[in-house]
PDB file of C-alpha atoms in Angstrom:
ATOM      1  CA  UNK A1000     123.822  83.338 141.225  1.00 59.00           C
ATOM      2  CA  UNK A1001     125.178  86.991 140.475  1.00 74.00           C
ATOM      3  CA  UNK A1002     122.947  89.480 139.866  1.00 79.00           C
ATOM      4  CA  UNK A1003     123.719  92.987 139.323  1.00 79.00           C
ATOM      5  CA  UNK A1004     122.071  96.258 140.682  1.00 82.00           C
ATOM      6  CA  UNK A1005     119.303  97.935 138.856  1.00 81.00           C
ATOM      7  CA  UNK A1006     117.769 101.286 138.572  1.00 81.00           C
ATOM      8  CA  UNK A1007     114.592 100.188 140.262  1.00 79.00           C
ATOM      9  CA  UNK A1008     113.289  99.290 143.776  1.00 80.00           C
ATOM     10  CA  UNK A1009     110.169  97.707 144.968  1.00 78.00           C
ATOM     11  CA  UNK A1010     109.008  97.821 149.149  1.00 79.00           C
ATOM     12  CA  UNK A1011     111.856  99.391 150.188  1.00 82.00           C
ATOM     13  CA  UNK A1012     114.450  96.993 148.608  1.00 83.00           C
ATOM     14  CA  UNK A1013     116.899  97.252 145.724  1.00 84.00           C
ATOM     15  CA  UNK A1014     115.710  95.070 142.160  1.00 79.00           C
ATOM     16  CA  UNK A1015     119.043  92.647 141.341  1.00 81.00           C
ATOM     17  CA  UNK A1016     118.982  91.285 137.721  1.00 78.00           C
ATOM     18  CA  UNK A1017     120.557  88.263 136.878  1.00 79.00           C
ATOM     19  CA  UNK A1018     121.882  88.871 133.739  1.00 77.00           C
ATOM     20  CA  UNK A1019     122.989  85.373 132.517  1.00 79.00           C
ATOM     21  CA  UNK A1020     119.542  84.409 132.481  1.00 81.00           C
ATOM     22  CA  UNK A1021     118.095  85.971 129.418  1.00 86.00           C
ATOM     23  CA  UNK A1022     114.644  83.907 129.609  1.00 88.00           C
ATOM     24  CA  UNK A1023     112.525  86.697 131.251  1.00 87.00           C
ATOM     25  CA  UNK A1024     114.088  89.226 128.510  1.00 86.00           C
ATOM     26  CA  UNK A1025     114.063  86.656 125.308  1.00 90.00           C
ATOM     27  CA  UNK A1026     110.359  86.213 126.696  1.00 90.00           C
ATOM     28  CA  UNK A1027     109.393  90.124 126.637  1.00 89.00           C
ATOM     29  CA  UNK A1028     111.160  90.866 123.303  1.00 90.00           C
ATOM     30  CA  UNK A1029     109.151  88.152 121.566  1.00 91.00           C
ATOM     31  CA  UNK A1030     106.207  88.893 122.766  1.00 89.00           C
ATOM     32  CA  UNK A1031     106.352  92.599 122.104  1.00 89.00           C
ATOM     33  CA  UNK A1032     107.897  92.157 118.738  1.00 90.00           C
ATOM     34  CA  UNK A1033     106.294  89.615 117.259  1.00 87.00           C
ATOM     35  CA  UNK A1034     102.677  89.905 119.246  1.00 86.00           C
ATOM     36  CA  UNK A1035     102.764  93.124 119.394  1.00 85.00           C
ATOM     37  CA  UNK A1036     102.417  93.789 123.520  1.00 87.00           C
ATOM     38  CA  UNK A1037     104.070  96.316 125.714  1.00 84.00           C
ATOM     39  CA  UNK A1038     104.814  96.596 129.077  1.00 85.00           C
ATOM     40  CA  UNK A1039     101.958  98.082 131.141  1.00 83.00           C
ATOM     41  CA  UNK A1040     104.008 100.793 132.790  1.00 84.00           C
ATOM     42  CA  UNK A1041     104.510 102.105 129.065  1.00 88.00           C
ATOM     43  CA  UNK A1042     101.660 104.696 127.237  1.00 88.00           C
ATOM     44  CA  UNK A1043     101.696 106.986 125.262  1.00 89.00           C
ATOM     45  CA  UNK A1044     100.560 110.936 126.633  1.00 91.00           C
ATOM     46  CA  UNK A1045      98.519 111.575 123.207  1.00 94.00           C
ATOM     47  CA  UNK A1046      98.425 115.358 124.094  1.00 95.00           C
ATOM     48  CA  UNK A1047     101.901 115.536 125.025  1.00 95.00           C
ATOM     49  CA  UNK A1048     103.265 113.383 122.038  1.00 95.00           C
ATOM     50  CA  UNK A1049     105.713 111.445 123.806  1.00 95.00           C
ATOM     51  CA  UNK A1050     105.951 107.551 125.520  1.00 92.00           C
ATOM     52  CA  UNK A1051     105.900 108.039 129.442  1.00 92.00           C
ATOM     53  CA  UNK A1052     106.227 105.185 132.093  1.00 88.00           C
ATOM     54  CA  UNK A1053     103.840 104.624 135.178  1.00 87.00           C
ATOM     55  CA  UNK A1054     106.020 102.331 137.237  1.00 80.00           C
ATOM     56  CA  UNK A1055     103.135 101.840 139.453  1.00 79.00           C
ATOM     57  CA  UNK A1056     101.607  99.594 136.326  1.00 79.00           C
ATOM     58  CA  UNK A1057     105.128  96.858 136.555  1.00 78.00           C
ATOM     59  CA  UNK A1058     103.423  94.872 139.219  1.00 79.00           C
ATOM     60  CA  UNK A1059     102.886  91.058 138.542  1.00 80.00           C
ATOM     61  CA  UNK A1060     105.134  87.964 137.907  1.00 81.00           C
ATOM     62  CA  UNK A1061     105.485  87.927 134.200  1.00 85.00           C
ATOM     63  CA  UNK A1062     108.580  89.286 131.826  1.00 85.00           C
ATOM     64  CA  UNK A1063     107.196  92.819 131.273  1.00 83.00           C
ATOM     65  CA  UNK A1064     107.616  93.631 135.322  1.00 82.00           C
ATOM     66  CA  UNK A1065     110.914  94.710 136.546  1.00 78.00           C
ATOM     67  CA  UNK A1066     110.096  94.425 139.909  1.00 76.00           C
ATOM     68  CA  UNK A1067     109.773  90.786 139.441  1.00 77.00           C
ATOM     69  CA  UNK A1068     111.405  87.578 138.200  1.00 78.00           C
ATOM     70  CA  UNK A1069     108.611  85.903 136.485  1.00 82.00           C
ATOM     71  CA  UNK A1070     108.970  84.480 132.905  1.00 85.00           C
ATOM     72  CA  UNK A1071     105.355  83.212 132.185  1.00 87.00           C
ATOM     73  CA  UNK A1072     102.776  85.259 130.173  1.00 87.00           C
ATOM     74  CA  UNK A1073      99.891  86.644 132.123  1.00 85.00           C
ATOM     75  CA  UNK A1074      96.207  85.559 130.337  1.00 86.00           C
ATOM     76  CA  UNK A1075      96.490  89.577 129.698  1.00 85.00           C
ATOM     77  CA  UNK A1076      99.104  88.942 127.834  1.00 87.00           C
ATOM     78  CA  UNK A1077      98.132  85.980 125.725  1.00 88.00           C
ATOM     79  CA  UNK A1078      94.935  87.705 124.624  1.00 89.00           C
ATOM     80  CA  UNK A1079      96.861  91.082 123.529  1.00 88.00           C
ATOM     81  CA  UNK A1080      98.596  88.433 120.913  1.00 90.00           C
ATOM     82  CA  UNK A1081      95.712  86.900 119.602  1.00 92.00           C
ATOM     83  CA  UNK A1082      93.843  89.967 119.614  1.00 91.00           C
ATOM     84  CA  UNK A1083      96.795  91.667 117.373  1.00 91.00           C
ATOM     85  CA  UNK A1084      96.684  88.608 115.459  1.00 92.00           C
ATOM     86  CA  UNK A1085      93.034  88.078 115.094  1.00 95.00           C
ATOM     87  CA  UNK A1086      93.034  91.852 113.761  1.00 93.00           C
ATOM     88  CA  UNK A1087      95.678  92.053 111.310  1.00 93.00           C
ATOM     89  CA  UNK A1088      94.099  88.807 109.646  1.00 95.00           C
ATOM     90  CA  UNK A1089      91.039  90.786 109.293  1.00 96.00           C
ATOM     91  CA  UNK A1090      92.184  93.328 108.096  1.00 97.00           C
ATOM     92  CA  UNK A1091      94.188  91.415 105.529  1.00 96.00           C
ATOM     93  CA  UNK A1092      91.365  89.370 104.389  1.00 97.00           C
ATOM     94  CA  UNK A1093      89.240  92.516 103.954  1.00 97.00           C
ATOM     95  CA  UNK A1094      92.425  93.681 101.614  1.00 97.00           C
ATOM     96  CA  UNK A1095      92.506  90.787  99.764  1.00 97.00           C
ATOM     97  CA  UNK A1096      88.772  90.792  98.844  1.00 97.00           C
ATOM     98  CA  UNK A1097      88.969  94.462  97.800  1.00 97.00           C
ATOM     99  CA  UNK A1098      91.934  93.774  95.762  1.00 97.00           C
ATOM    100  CA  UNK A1099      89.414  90.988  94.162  1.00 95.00           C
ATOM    101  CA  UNK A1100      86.707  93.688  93.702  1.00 94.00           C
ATOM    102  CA  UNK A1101      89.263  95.926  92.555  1.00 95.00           C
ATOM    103  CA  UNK A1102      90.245  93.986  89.804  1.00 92.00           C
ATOM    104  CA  UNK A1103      86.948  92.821  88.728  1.00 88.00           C
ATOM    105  CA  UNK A1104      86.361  96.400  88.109  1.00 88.00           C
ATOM    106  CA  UNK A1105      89.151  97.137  86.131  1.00 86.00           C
ATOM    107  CA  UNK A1106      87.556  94.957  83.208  1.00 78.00           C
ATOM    108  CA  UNK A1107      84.680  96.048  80.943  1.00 75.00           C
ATOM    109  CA  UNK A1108      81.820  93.900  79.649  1.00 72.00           C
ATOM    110  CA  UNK A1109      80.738  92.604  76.886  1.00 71.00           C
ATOM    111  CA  UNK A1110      77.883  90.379  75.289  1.00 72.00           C
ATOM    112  CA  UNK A1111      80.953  87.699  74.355  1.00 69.00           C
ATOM    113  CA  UNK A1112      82.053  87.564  77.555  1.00 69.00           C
ATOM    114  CA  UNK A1113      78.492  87.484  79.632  1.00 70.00           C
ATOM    115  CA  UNK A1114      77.611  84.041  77.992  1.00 70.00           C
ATOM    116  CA  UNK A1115      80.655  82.623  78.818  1.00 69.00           C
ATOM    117  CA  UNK A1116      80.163  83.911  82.655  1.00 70.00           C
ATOM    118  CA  UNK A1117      76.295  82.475  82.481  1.00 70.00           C
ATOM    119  CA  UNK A1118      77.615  78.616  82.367  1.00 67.00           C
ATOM    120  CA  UNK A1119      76.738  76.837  85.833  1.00 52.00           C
ATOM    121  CA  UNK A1120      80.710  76.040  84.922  1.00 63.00           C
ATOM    122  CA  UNK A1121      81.725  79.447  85.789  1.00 71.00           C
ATOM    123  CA  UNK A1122      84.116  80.983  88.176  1.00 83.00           C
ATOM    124  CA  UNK A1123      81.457  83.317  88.987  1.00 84.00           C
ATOM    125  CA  UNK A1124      79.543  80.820  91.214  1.00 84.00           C
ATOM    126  CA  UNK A1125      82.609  79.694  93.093  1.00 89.00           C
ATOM    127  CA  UNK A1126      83.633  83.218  93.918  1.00 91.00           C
ATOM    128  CA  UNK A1127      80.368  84.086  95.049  1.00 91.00           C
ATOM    129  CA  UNK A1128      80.565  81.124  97.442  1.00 93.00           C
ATOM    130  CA  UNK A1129      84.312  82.215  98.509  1.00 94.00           C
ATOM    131  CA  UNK A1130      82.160  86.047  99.056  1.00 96.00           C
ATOM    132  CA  UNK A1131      79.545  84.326 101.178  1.00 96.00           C
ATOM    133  CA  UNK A1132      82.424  82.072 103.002  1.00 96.00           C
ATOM    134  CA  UNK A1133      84.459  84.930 104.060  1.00 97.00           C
ATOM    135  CA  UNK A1134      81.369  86.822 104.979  1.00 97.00           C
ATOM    136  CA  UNK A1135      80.506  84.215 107.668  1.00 97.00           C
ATOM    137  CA  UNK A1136      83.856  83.987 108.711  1.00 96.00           C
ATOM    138  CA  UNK A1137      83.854  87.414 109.436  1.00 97.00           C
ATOM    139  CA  UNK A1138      80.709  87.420 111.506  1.00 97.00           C
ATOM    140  CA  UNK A1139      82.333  84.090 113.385  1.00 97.00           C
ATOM    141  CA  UNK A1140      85.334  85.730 114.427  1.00 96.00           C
ATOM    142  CA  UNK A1141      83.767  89.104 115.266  1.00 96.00           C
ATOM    143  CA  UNK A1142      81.253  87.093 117.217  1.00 97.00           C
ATOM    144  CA  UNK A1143      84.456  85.658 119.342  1.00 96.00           C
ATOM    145  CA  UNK A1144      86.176  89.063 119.538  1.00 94.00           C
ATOM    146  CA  UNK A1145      82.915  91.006 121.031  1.00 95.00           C
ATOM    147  CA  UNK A1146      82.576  87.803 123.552  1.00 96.00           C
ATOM    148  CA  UNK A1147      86.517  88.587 124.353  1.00 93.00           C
ATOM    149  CA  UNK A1148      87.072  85.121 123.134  1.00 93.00           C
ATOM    150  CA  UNK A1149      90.373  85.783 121.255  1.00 91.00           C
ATOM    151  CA  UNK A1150      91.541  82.316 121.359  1.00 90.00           C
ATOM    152  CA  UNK A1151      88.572  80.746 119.960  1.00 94.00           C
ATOM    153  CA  UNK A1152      88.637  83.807 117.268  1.00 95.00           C
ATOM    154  CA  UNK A1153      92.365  82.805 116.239  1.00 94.00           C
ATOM    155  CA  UNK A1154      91.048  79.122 115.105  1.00 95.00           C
ATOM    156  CA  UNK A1155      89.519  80.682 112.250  1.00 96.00           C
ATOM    157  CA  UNK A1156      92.173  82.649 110.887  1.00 95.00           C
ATOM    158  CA  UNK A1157      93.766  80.312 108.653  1.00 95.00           C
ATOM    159  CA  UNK A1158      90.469  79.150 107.169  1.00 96.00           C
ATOM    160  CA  UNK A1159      89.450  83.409 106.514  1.00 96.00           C
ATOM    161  CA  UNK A1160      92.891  84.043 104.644  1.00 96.00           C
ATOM    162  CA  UNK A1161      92.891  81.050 102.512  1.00 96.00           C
ATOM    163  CA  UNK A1162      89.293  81.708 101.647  1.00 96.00           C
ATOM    164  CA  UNK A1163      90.373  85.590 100.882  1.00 97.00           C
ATOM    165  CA  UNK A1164      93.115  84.540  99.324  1.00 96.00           C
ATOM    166  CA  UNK A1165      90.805  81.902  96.715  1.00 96.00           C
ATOM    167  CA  UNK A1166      88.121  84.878  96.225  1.00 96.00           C
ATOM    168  CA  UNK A1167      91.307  87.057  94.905  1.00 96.00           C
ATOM    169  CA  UNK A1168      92.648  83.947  92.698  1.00 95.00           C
ATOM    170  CA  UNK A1169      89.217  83.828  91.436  1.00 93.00           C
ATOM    171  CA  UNK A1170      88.464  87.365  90.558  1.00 92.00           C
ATOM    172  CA  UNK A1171      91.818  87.377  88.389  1.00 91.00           C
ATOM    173  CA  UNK A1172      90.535  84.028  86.777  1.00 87.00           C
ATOM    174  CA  UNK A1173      87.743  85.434  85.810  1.00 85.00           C
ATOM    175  CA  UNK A1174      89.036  89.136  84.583  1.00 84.00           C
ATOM    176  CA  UNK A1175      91.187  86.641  82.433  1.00 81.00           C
ATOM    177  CA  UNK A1176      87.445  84.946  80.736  1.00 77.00           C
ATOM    178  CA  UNK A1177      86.035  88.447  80.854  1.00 74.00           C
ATOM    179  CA  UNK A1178      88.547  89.378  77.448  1.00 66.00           C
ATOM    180  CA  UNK A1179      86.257  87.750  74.947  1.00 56.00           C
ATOM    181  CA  UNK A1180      87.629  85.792  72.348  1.00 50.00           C
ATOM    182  CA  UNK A1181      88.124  87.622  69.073  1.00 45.00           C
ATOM    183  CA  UNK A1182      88.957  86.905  65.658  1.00 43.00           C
ATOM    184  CA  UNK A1183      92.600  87.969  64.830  1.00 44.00           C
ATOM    185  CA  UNK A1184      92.779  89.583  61.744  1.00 44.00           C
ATOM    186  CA  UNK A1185      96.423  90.719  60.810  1.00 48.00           C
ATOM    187  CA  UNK A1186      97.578  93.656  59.858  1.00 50.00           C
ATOM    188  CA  UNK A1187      97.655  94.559  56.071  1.00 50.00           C
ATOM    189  CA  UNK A1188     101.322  94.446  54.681  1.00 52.00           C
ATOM    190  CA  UNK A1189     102.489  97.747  53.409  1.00 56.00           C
ATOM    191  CA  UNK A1190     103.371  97.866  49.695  1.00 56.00           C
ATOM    192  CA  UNK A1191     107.014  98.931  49.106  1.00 55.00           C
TER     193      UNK A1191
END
């Protein structure tokens, strides 16, 4: 195997990377690209204003460490994922059902339109249920994140964005009944 000299050291002894294996790299771009993780050794010095490293922080057998070859993500790891994921469906779902609201409120009333909306029939009752659904999906999954339980949080993602995503679908639908149904009466032709 070649390997090829490094800037770093650990006990004493020069780090050698072996760069035709790009596992342990492909690994640690992923991950901090897509699951949005970075290296422990990396902060950022808030009163400063500028990234610094701790290289005292690379320790451990897992792709972020240069001071070791190991390509498997550490738990630590895994729950920085599904925490970033768990979070950015929240707040998505919370988006989407204020985009609902938001265009619910765009429409005025009126007494044609509230009979319509009184009929068991009505969109109204399903996206109340879709409110209620997303509601207790938000408690579930908050529940799971406070007990650090990020995998078990992730399982309910899908099922929170799809219900967001029918409460929005919804709130157009029923914007659309809200425009009460009018007699047409055309405009008078002008005499030439």
């Amino acid at each position: 195997v070649r390997s090829w000299d490094s800037p770093h050291a650990c006990d004493g002894r020069e780090v050698r990377w072996n760069l035709r294996d790009p596992v342990k790299a492909a690994v640690a771009a992923v991950t901090e690209h897509i699951g949005g993780v970075l290296p422990a050794h990396v902060n950022y010095n808030i009163p400063r204003g500028r990234v610094e490293e701790d290289w005292l922080w690379s320790v451990g057998a897992h792709p972020f460490s240069v001071t070791a070859a190991g390509t498997s993500l550490a738990r630590s790891h895994h729950d920085a994922v599904h925490r970033t994921y768990v979070l950015t469906a929240l707040d998505a779902s919370a988006a989407r059902i204020n985009q609902g609201i938001a265009t619910l409120a765009e429409e005025d009333t009126h007494a044609d339109s509230w009979d319509l909306l009184q009929h068991a029939s009505s969109p109204v009752h399903a996206l109340m249920k879709e409110h209620r659904a997303v509601l207790a999906m938000w408690r579930t999954v908050v529940a799971a994140v406070g007990a650090l339980d990020f995998a078990e949080a992730v399982k309910h993602v899908d099922a929170l964005e799809a219900a967001a995503e029918r409460f929005a679908r919804l709130a157009a639908t029923i914007k659309e009944e809200m425009h009460p149904a009018r007699d047409s009466v055309a405009p008078c032709a002008q005499i030439p």
